[in-house]
mmCIF file with all atom_site columns, C-alpha atoms in Angstrom:
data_model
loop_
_atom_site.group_PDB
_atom_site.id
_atom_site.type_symbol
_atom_site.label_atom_id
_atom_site.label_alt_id
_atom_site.label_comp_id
_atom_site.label_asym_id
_atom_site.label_entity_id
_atom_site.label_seq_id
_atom_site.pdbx_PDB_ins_code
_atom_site.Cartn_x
_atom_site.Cartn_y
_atom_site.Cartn_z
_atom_site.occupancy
_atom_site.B_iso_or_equiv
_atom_site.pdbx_formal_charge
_atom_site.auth_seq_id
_atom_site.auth_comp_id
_atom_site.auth_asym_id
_atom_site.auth_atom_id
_atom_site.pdbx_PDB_model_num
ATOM 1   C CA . UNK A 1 1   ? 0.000   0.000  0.000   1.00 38.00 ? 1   UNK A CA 1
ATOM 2   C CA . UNK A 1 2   ? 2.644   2.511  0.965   1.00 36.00 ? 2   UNK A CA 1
ATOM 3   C CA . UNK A 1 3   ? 4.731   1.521  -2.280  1.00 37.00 ? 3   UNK A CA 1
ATOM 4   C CA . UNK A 1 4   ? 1.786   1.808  -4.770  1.00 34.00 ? 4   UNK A CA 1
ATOM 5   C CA . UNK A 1 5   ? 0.900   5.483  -2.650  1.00 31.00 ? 5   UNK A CA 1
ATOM 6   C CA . UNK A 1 6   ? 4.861   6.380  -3.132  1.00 33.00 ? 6   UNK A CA 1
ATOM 7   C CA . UNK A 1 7   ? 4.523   5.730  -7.291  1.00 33.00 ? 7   UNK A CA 1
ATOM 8   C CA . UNK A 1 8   ? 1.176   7.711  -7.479  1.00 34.00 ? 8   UNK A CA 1
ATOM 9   C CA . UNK A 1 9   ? 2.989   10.887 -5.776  1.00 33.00 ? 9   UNK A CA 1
ATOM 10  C CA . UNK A 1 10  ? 5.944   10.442 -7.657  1.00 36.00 ? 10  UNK A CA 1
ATOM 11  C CA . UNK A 1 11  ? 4.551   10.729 -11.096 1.00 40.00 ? 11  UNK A CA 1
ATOM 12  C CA . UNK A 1 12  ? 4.851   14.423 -12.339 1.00 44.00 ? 12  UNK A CA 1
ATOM 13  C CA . UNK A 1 13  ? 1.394   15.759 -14.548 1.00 52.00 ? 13  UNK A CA 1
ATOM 14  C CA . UNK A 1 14  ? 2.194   15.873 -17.833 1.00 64.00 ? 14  UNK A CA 1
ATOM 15  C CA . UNK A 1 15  ? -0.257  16.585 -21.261 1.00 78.00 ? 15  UNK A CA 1
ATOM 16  C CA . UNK A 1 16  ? -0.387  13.641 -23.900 1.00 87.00 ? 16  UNK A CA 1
ATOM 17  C CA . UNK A 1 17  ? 1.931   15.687 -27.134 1.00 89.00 ? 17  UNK A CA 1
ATOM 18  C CA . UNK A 1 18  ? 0.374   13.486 -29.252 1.00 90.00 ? 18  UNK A CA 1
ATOM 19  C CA . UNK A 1 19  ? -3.096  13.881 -29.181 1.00 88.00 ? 19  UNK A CA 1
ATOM 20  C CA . UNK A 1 20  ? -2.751  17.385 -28.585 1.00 90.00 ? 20  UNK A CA 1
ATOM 21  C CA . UNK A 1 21  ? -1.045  18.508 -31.217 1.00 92.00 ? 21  UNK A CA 1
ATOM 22  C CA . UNK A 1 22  ? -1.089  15.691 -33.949 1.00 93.00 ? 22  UNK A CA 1
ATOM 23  C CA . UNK A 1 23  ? -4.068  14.368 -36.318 1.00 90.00 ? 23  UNK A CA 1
ATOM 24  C CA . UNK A 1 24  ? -5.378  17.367 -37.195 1.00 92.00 ? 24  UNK A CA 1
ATOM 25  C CA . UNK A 1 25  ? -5.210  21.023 -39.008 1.00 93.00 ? 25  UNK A CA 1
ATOM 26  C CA . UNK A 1 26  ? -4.649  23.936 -36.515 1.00 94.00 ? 26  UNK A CA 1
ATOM 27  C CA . UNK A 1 27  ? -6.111  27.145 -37.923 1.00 92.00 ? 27  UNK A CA 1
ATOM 28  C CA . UNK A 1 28  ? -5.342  30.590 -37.005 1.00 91.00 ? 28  UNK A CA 1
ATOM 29  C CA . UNK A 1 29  ? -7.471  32.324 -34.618 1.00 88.00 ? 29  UNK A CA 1
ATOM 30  C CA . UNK A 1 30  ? -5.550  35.325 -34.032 1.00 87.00 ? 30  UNK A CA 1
ATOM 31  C CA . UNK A 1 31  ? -3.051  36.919 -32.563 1.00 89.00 ? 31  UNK A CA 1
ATOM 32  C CA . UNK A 1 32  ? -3.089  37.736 -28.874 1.00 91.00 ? 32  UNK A CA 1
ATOM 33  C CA . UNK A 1 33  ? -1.256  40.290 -26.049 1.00 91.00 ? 33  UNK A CA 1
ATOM 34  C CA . UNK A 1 34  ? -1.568  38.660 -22.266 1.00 90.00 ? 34  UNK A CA 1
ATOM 35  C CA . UNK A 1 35  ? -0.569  39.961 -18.696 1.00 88.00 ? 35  UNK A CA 1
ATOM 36  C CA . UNK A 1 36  ? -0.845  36.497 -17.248 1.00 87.00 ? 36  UNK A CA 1
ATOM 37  C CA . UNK A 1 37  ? -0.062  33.272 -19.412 1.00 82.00 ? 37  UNK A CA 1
ATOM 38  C CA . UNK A 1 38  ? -2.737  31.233 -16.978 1.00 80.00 ? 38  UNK A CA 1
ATOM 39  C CA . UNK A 1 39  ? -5.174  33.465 -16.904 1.00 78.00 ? 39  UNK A CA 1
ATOM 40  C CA . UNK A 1 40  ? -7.263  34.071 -20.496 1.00 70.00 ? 40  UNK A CA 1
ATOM 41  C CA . UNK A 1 41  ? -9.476  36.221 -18.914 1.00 73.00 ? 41  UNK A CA 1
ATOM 42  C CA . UNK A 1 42  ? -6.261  38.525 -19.056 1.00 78.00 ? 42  UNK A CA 1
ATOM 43  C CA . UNK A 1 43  ? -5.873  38.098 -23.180 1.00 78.00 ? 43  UNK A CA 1
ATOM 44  C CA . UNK A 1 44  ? -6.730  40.274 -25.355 1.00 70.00 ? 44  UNK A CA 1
ATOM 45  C CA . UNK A 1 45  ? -6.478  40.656 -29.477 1.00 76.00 ? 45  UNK A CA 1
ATOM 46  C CA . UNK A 1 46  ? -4.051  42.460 -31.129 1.00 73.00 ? 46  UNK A CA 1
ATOM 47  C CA . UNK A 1 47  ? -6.037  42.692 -34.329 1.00 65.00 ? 47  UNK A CA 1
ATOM 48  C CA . UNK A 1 48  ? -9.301  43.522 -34.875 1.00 56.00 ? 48  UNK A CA 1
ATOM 49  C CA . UNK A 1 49  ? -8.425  43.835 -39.024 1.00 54.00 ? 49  UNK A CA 1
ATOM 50  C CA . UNK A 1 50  ? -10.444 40.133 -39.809 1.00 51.00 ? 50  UNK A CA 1
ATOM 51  C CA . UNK A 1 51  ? -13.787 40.146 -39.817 1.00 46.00 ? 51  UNK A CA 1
ATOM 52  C CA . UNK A 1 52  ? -13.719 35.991 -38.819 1.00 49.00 ? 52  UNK A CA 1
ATOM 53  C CA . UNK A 1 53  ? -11.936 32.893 -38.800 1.00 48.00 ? 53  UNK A CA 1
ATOM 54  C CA . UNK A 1 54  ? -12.927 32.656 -42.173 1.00 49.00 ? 54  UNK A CA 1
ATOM 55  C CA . UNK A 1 55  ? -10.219 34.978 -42.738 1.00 59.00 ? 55  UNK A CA 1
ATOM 56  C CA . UNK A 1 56  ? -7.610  33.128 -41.516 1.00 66.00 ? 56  UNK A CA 1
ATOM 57  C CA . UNK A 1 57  ? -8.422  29.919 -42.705 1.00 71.00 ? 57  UNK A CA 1
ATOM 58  C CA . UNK A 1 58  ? -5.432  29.433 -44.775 1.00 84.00 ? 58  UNK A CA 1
ATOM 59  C CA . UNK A 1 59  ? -3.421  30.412 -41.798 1.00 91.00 ? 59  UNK A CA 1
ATOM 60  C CA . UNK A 1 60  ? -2.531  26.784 -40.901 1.00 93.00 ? 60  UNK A CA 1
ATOM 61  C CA . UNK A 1 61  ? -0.203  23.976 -39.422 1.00 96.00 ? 61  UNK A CA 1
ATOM 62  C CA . UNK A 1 62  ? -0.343  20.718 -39.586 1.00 96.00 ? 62  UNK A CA 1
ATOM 63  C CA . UNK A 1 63  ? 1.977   18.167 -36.727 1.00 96.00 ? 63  UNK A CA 1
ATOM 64  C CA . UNK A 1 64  ? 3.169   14.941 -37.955 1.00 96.00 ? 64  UNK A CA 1
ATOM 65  C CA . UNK A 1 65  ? 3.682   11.991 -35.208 1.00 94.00 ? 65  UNK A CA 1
ATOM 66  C CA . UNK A 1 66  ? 7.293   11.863 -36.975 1.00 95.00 ? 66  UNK A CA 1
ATOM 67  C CA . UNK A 1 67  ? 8.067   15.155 -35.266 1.00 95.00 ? 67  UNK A CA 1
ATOM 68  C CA . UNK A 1 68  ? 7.536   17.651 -38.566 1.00 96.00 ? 68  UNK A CA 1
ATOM 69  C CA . UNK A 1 69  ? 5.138   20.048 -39.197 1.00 96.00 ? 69  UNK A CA 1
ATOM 70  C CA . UNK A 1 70  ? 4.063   21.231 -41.887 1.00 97.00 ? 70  UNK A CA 1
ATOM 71  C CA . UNK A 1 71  ? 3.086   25.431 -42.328 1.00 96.00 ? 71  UNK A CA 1
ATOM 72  C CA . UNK A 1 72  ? 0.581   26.489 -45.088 1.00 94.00 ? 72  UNK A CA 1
ATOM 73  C CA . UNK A 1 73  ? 0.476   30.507 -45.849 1.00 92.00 ? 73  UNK A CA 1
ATOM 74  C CA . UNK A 1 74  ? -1.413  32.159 -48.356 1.00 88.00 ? 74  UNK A CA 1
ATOM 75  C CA . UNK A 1 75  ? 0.201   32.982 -51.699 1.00 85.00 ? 75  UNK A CA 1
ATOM 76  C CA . UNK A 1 76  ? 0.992   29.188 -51.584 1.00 90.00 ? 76  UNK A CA 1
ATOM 77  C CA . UNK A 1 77  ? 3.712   29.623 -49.265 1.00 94.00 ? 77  UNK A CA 1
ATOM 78  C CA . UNK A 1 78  ? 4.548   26.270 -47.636 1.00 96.00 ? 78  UNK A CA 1
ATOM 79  C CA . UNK A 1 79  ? 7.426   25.192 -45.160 1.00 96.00 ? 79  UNK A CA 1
ATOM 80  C CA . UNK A 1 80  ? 8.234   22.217 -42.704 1.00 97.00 ? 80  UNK A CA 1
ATOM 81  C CA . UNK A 1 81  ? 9.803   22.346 -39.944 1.00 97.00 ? 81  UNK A CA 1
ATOM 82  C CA . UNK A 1 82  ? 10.982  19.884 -36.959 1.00 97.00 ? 82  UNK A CA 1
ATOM 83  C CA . UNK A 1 83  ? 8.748   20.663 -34.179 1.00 96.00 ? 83  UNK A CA 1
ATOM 84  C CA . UNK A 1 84  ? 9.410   19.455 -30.407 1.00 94.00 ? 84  UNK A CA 1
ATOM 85  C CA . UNK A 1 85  ? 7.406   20.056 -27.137 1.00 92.00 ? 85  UNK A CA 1
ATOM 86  C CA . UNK A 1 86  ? 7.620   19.151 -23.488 1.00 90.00 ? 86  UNK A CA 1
ATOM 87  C CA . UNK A 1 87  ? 4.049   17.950 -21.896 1.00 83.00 ? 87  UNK A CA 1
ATOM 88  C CA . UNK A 1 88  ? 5.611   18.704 -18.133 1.00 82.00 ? 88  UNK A CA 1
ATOM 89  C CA . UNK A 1 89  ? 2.980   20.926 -16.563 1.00 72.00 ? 89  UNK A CA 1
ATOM 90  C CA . UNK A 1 90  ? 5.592   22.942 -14.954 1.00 73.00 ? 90  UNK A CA 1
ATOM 91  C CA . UNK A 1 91  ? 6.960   23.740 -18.015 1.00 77.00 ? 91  UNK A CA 1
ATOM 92  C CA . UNK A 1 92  ? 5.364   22.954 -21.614 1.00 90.00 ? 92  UNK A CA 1
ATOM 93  C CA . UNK A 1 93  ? 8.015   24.269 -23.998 1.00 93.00 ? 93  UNK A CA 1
ATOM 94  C CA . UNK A 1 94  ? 7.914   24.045 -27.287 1.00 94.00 ? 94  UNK A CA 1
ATOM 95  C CA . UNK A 1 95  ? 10.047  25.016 -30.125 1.00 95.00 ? 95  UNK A CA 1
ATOM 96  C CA . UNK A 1 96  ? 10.597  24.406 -33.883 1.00 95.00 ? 96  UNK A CA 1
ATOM 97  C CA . UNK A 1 97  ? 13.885  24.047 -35.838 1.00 96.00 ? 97  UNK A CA 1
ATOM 98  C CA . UNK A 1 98  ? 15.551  23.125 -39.374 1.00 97.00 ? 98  UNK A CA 1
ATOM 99  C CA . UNK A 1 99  ? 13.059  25.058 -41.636 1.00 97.00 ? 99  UNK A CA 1
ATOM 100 C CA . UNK A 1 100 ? 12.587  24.477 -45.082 1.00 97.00 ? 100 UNK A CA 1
ATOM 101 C CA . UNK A 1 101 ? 10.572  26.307 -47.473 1.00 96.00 ? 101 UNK A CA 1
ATOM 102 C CA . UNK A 1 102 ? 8.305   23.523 -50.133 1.00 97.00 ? 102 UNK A CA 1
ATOM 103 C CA . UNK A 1 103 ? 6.648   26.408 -52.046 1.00 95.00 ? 103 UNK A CA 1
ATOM 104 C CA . UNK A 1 104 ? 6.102   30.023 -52.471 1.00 92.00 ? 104 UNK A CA 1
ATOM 105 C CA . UNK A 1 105 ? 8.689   32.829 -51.036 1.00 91.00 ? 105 UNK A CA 1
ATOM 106 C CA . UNK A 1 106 ? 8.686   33.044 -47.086 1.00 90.00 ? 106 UNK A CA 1
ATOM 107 C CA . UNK A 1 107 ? 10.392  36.532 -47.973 1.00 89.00 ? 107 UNK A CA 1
ATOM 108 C CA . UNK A 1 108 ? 7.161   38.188 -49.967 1.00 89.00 ? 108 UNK A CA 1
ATOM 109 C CA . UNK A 1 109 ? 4.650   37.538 -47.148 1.00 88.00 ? 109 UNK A CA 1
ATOM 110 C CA . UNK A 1 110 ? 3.306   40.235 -45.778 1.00 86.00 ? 110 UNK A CA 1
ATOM 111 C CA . UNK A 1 111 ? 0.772   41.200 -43.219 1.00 85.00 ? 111 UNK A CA 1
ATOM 112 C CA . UNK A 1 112 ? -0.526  38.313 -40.919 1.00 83.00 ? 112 UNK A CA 1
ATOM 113 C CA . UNK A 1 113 ? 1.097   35.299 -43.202 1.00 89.00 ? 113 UNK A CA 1
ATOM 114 C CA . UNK A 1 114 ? 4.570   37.353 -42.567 1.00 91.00 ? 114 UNK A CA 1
ATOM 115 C CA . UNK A 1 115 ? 3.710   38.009 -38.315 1.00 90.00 ? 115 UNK A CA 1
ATOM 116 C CA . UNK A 1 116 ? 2.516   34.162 -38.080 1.00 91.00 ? 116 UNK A CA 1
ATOM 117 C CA . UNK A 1 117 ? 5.878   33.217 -39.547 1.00 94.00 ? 117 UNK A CA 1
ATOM 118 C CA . UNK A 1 118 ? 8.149   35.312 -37.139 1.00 94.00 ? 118 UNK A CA 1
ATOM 119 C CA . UNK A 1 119 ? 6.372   34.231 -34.500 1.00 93.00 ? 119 UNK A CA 1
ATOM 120 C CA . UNK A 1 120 ? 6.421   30.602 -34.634 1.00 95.00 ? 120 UNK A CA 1
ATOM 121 C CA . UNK A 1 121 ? 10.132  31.072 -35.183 1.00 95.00 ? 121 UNK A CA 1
ATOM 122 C CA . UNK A 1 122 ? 10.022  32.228 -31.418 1.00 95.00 ? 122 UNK A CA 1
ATOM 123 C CA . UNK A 1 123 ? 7.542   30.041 -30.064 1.00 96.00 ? 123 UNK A CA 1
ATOM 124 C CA . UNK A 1 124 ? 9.042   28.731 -26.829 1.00 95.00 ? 124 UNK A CA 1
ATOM 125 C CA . UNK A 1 125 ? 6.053   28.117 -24.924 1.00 95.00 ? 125 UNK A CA 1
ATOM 126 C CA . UNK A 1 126 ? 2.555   26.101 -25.552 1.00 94.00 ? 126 UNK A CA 1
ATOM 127 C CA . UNK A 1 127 ? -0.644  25.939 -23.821 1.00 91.00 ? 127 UNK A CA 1
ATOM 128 C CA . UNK A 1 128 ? -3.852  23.843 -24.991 1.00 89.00 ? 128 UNK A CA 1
ATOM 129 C CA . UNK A 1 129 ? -5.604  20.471 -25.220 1.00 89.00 ? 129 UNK A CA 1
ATOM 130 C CA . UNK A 1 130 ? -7.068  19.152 -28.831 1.00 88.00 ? 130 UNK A CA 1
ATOM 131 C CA . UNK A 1 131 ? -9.914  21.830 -29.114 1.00 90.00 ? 131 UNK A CA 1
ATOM 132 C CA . UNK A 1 132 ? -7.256  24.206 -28.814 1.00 91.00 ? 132 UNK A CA 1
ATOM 133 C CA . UNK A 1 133 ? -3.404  25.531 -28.671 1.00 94.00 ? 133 UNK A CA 1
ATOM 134 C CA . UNK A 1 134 ? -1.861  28.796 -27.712 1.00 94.00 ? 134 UNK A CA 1
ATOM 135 C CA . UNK A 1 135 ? 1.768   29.333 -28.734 1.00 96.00 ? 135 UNK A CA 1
ATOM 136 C CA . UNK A 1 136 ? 3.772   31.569 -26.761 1.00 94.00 ? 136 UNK A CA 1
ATOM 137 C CA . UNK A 1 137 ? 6.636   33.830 -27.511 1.00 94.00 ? 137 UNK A CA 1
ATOM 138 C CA . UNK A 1 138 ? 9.440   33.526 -24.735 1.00 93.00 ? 138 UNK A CA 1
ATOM 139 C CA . UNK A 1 139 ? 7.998   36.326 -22.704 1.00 93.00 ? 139 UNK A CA 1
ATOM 140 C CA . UNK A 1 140 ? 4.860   34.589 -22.641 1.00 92.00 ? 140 UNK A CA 1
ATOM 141 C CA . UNK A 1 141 ? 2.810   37.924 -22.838 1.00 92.00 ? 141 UNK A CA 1
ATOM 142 C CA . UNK A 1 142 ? 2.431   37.144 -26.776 1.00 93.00 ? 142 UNK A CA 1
ATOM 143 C CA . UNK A 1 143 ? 0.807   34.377 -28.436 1.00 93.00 ? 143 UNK A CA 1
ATOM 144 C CA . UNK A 1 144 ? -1.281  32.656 -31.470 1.00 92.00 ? 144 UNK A CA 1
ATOM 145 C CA . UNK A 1 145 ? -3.982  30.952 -30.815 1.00 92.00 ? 145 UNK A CA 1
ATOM 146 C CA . UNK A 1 146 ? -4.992  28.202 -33.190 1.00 93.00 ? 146 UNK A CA 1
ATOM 147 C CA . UNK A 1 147 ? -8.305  25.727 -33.426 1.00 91.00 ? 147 UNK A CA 1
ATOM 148 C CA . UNK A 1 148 ? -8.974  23.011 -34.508 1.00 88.00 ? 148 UNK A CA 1
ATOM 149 C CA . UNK A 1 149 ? -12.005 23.723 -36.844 1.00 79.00 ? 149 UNK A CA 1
ATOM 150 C CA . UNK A 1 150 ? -13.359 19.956 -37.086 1.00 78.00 ? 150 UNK A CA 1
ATOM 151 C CA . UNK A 1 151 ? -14.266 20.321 -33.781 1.00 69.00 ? 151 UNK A CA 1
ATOM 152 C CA . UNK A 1 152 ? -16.704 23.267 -34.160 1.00 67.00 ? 152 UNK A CA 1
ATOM 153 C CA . UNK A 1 153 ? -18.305 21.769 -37.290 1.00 60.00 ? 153 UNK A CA 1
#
């Protein structure tokens, strides 16, 4: 009894990676300021320039169990990129590396394709579950939010 109590309370809390973020197309919900990463209540937009997330439907990324993602942008700009995250509740980093453009020219995006782009290239933080993911600059007073839209359908 003790031993089985000592192996509950040493287990650290940690979110499943997998079915969070893979099996599925994130969309773009916006763009977001925050005073307090575990609060939402304490989010608010940065944009008010898109009417709905009809507008940035072709925001997108897509996570592969392999550990590559793949980023669609309008203009049919399209890059991969290793992807890597850390479930540990205390913690849940996240980060991408080794990008590699498919199609289009990452360097002629403008507007939101262009701000989505920098920003995942300093995501170091992630918050979510598989309705939902916030990715979080290292500051963690800016994020994207993405949805799953399958879910809402």
């Amino acid at each position: 009894m003790v031993l089985c109590l000592a192996c509950l309370t040493g287990c650290d809390r940690s979110d499943d990676i997998e079915s969070i973020f893979t099996g599925k197309v994130w969309h773009l919900a916006g763009f977001y300021q925050t005073t307090d990463w575990d609060n939402p209540n304490m989010s608010h937009p940065l944009h008010s320039d898109y009417n709905s997330h009809s507008d940035l439907s072709a925001y997108n990324i897509t996570f592969f169990t392999d550990g590559t993602a793949l980023i669609a942008l309008p203009q049919g700009c399209q890059l991969t990129a290793l992807w890597a995250a850390d479930g540990n509740e205390r913690h849940r980093t996240f980060s991408f590396s080794e990008w590699k453009t498919v199609s289009g020219d990452p360097a002629r995006l403008g507007g939101h394709a262009k701000q989505m782009l920098d920003q995942l290239k300093r995501v170091s933080y992630y918050q979510g579950n598989s309705y939902y993911i916030q990715l979080f600059d290292d500051s963690k007073r800016y994020f994207m939010q993405f949805a799953d839209l399958s879910k809402y359908n």
